[in-house]
Short mmCIF file of C-alpha atoms in Angstrom, two decimals:
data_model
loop_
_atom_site.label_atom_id
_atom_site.label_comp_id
_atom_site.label_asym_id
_atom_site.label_seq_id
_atom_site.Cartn_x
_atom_site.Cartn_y
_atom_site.Cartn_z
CA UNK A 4 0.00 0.00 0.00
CA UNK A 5 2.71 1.87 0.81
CA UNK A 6 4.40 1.83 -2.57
CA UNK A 7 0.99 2.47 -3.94
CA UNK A 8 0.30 5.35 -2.61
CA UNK A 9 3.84 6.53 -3.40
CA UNK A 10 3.03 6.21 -7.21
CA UNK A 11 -0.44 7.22 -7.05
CA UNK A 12 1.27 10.70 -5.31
CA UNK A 13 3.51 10.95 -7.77
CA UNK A 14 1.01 10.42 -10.83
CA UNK A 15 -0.90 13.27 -9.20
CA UNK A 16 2.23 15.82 -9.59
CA UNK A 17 3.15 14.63 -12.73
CA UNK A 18 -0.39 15.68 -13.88
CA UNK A 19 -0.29 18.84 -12.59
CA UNK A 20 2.88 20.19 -13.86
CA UNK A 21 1.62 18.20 -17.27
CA UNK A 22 -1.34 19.80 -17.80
CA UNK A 23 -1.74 23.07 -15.16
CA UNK A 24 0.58 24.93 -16.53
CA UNK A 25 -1.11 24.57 -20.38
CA UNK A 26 -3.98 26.93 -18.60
CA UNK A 27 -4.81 29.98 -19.52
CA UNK A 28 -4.14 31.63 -16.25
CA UNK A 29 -7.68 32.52 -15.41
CA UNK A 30 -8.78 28.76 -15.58
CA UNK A 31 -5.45 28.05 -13.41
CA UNK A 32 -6.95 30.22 -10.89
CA UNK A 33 -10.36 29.50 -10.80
CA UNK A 34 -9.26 25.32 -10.94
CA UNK A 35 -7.50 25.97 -7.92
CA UNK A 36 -10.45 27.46 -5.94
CA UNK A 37 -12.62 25.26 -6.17
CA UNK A 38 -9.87 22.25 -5.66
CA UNK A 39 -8.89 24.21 -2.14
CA UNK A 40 -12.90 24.42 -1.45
CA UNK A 41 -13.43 20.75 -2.01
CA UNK A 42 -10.36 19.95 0.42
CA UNK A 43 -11.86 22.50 3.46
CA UNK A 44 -14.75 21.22 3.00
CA UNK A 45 -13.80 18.02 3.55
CA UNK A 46 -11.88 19.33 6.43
CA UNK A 47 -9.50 16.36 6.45
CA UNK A 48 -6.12 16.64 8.78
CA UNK A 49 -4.28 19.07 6.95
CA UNK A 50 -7.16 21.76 7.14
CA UNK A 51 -7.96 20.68 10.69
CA UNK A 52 -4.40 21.38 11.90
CA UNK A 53 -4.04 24.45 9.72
CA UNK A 54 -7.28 25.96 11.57
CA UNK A 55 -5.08 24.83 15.04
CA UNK A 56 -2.12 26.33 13.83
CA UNK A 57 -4.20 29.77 13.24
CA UNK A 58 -5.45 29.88 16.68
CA UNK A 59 -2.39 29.99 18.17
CA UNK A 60 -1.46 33.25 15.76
CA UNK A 61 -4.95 34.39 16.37
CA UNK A 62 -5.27 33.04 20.19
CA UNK A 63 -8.49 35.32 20.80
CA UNK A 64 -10.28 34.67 17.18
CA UNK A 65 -13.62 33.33 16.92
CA UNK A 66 -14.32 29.59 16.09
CA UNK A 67 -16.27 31.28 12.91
CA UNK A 68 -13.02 33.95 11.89
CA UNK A 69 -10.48 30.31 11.92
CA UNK A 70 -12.89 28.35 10.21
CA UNK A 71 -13.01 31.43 7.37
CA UNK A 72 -9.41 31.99 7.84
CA UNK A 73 -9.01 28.18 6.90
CA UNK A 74 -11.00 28.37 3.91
CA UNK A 75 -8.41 31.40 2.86
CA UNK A 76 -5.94 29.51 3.87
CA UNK A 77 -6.45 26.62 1.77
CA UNK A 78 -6.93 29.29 -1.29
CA UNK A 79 -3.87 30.58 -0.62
CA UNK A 80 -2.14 27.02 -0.35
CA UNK A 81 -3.55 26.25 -3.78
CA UNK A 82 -2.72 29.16 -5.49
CA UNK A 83 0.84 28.25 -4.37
CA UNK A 84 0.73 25.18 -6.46
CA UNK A 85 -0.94 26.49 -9.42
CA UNK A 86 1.85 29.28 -9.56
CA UNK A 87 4.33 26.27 -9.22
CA UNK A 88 2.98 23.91 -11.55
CA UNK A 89 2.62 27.15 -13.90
CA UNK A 90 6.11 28.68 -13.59
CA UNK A 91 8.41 26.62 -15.82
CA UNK A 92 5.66 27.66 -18.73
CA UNK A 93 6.31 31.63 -17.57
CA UNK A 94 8.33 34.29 -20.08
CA UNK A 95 11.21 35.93 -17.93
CA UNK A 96 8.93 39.47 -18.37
CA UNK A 97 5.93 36.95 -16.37
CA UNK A 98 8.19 35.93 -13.40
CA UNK A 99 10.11 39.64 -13.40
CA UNK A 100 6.31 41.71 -13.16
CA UNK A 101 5.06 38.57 -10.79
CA UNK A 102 6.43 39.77 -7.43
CA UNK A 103 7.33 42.94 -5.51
CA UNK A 104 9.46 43.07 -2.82
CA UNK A 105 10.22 45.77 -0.10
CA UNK A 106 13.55 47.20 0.95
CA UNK A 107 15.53 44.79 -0.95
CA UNK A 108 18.35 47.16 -1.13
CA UNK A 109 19.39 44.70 2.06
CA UNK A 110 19.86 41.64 -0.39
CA UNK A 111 21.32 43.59 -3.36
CA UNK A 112 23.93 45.65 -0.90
CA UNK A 113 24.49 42.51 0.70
CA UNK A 114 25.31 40.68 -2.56
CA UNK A 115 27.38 44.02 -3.79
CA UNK A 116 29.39 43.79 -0.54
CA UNK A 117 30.68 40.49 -1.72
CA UNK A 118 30.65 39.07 1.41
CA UNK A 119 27.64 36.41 0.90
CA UNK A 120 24.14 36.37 1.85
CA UNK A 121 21.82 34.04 3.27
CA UNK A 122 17.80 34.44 2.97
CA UNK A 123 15.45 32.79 5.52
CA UNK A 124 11.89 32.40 5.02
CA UNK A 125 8.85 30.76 6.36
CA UNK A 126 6.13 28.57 4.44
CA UNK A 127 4.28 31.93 3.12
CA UNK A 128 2.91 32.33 -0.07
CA UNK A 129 5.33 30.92 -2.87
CA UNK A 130 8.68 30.59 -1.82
CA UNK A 131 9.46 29.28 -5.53
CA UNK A 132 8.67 32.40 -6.69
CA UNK A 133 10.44 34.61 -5.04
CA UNK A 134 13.59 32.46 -5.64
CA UNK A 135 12.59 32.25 -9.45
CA UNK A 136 12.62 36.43 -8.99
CA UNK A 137 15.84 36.58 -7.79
CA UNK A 138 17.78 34.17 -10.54
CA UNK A 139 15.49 36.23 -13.21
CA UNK A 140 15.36 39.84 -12.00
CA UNK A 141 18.73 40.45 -10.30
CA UNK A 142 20.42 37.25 -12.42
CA UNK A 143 21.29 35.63 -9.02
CA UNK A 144 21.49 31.83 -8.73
CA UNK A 145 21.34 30.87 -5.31
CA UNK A 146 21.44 27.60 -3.57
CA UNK A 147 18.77 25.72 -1.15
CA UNK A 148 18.36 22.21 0.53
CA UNK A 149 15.68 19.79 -0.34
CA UNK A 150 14.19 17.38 1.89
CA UNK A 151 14.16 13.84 0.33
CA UNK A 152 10.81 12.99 -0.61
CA UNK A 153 9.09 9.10 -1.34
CA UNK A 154 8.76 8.41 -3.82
CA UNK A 155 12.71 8.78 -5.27
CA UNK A 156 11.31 10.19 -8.20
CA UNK A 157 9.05 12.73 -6.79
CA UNK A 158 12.29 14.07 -5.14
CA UNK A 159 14.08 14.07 -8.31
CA UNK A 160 11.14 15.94 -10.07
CA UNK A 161 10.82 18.60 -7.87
CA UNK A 162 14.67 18.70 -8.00
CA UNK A 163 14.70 19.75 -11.16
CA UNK A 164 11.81 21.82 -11.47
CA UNK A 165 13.60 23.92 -9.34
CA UNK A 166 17.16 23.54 -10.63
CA UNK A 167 15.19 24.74 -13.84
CA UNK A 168 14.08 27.59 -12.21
CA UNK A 169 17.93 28.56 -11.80
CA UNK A 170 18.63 27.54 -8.09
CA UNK A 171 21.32 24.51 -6.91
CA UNK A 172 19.22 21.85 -4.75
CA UNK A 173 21.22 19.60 -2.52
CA UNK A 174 19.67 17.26 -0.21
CA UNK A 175 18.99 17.73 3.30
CA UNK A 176 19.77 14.15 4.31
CA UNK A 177 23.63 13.52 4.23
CA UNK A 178 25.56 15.62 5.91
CA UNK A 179 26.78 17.28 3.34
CA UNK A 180 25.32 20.52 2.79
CA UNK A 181 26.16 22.64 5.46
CA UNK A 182 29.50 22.52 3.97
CA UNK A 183 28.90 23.52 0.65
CA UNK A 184 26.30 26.29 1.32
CA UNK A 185 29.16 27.55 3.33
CA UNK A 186 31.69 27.17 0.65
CA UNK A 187 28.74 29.02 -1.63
CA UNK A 188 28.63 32.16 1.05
CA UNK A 189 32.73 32.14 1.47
CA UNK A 190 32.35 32.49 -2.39
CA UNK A 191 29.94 35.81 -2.12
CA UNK A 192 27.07 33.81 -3.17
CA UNK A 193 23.37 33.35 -2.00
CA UNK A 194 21.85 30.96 0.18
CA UNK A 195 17.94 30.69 0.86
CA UNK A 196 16.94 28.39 3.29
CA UNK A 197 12.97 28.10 4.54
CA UNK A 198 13.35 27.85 8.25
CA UNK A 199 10.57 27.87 10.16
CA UNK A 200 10.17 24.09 10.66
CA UNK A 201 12.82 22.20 12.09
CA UNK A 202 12.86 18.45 10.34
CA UNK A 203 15.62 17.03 12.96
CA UNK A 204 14.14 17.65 16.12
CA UNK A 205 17.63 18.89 17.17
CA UNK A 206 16.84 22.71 16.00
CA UNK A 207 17.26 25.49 18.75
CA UNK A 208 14.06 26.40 20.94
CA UNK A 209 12.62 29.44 20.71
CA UNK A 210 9.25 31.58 21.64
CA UNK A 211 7.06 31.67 18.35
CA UNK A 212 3.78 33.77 19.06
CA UNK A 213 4.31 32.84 22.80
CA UNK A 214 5.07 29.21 23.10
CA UNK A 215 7.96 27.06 22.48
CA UNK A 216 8.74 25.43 18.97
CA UNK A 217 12.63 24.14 17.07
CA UNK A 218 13.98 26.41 14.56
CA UNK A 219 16.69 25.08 12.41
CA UNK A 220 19.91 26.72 13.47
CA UNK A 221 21.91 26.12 10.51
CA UNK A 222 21.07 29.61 8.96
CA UNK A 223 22.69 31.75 12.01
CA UNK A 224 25.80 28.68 12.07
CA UNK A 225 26.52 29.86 8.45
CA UNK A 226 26.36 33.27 9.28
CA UNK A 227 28.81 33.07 12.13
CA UNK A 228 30.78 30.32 10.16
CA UNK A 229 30.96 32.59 7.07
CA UNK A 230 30.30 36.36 8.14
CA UNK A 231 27.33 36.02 5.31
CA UNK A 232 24.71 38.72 5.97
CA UNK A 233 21.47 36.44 7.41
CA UNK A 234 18.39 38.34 6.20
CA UNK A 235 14.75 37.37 7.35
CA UNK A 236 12.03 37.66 4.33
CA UNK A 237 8.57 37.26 3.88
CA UNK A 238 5.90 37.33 1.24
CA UNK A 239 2.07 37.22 1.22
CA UNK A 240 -0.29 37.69 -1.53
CA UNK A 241 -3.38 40.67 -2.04
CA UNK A 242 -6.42 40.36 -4.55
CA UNK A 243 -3.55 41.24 -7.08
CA UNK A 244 -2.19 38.58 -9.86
CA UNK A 245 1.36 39.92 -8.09
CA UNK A 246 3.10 38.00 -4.92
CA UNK A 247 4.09 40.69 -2.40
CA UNK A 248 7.39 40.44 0.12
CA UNK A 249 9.92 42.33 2.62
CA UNK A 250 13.42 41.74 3.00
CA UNK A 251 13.81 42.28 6.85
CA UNK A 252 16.99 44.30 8.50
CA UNK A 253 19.61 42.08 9.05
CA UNK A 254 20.33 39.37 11.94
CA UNK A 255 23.72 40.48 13.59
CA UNK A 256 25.56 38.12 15.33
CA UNK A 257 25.79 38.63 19.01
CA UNK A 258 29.13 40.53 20.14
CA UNK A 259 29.75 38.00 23.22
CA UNK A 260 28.13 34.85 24.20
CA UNK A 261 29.28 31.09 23.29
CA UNK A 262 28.49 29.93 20.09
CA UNK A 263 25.24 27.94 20.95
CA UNK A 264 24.13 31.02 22.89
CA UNK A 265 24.73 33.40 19.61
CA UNK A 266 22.86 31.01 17.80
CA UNK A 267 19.53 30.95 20.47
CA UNK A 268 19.78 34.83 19.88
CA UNK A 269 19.86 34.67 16.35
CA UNK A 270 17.19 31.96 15.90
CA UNK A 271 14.81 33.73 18.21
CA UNK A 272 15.11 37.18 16.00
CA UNK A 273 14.73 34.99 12.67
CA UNK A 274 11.75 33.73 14.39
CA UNK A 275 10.45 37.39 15.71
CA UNK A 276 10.33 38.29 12.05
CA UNK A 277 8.76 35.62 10.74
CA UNK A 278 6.00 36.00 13.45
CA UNK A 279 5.32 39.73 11.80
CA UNK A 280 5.07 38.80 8.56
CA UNK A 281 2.28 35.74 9.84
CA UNK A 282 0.75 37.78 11.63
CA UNK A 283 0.58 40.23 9.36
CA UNK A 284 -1.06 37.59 6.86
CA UNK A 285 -1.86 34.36 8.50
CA UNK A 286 -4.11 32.94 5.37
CA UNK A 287 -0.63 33.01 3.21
CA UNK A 288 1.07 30.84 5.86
CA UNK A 289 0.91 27.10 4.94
CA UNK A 290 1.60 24.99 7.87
CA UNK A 291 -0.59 22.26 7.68
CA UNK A 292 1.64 19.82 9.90
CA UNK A 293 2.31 20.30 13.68
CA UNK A 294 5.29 23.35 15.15
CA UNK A 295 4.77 23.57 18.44
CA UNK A 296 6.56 21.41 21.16
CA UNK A 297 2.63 20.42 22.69
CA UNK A 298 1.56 19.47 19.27
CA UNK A 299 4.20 16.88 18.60
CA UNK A 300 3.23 13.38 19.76
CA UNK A 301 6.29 11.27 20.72
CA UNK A 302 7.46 8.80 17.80
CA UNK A 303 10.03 6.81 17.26
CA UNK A 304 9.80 6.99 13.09
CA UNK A 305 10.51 9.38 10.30
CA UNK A 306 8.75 12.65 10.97
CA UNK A 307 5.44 13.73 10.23
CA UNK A 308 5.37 14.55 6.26
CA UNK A 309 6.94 17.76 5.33
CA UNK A 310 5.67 19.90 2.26
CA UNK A 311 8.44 20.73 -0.45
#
């Protein structure tokens, strides 16, 4: 069954980049309403822990304002994909007018500066967007981890979707990355990392709209490994065909303090800005697994199923 469901998965991906992205846009859009209204209301796990995941941004909203917030939610998450099915069929000009960003004067002094530069986002809006921005409109290529997905070949397909979207994707699993993205920033290049989840349940613990979750700490390691400028960003969308986003002041590293204790610092103001931008536009966040320390049952297996 396993296996099964591993092709049938895949099949379902496969059809979507096949066939979405021959759309005219407006049918894109309107297909991916009414797929994200079928799935709320449905209200399987992924929308029920979405709607949990809201409450704790929106700890005094009504049961009515999460259950629409859900439903917005789930229209953002699907515009997402359409977008991403969509975007290896877009014209340079397309991606270029597709997303405006705020104060990114931090990335492109950053980047002039030589000295490297590492982006950290959250799951908001389209992530794959932005980066396809950045390798289009500045002519940037950057570099980002992937965690290995089942099937093998889904993993490999979204592996080059993105590679053909002008970013370097190495694998999360291994070892072997932390390395290399820090040969990448030594080099003055980019590194974008989404870091809101941590997938080892050995991240660093911070406060994240007042109770404890893991944050990954490799982003504030490179940055004290490398001297690379570590730059928060996030994006949402409006009632507008364009993505919207903020590069955030820089994350110093502390002046004193051991390593580990730099890094709590630095998490926690990574975190701090990601908590603005969500708050800022919860329906564009996609978590639709647990984050918080409660909400994590104790296993023993692989960890609950991550999105790409």
């Amino acid at each position: 069954m396993s296996g099964l469901k591993g092709q049938l998965t895949y099949a379902a991906y496969a059809a979507g980049w096949g066939a979405v992205k021959k759309l005219p846009e407006p049918v894109a859009v309107r297909l991916g309403r009414t797929i994200a209204d079928i799935a709320w209301k449905r209200r399987g796990k992924g929308v029920r822990r979405l709607e949990s995941n809201y409450a704790r941004v929106l700890p005094d909203a009504s049961p009515e304002r999460l259950t629409e917030l859900s439903r917005a939610g789930m229209r953002s998450y699907l515009r997402y994909w359409m977008e991403s099915f969509r975007l290896p069929a877009w014209s340079r000009e397309r991606i270029k007018d597709g997303f405006d960003v705020k104060d990114v004067h931090h990335l492109t002094d950053g980047l002039a500066a030589g000295k490297g530069v590492i982006l950290a986002l959250p799951h908001l809006a389209n992530w794959d967007l932005a980066g396809a921005w950045v390798t289009t409109k500045l002519d940037t290529p950057f570099t980002t981890v992937a965690e290995r997905l089942e099937p093998a070949k889904l993993y490999d397909r979204f592996v080059a979707y993105r590679e053909s979207l002008g970013m370097e994707v190495l694998p999360h699993s291994g070892g072997t990355a932390f390395g290399t993205l820090a040969r990448r920033l030594r080099d003055g290049g980019l590194v974008c990392l989404v870091a809101e989840r941590d997938l080892s349940a050995s991240g660093v613990e911070v406060k994240f709209f007042g109770d404890a979750t893991r944050m990954p700490a490799g982003p504030a390691l490179l940055a004290q490994q490398t001297g690379a400028l570590l730059l928060p960003v996030t994006l949402w969308y409006d009632d507008s065909p364009v993505m919207r986003g903020r590069v955030h002041p820089p994350v110093d590293v502390p002046e004193s303090g051991s390593r580990a204790e730099k890094t709590s610092v630095m998490t926690q103001a990574l975190a701090d800005a990601f908590a603005t931008g969500i708050a800022d536009h919860p329906e564009d966040w996609h978590m639709l697994q647990r984050l918080w320390l409660a909400d994590l049952e104790p296993r023993s297996g692989p960890a609950e199923g991550e999105q790409p």
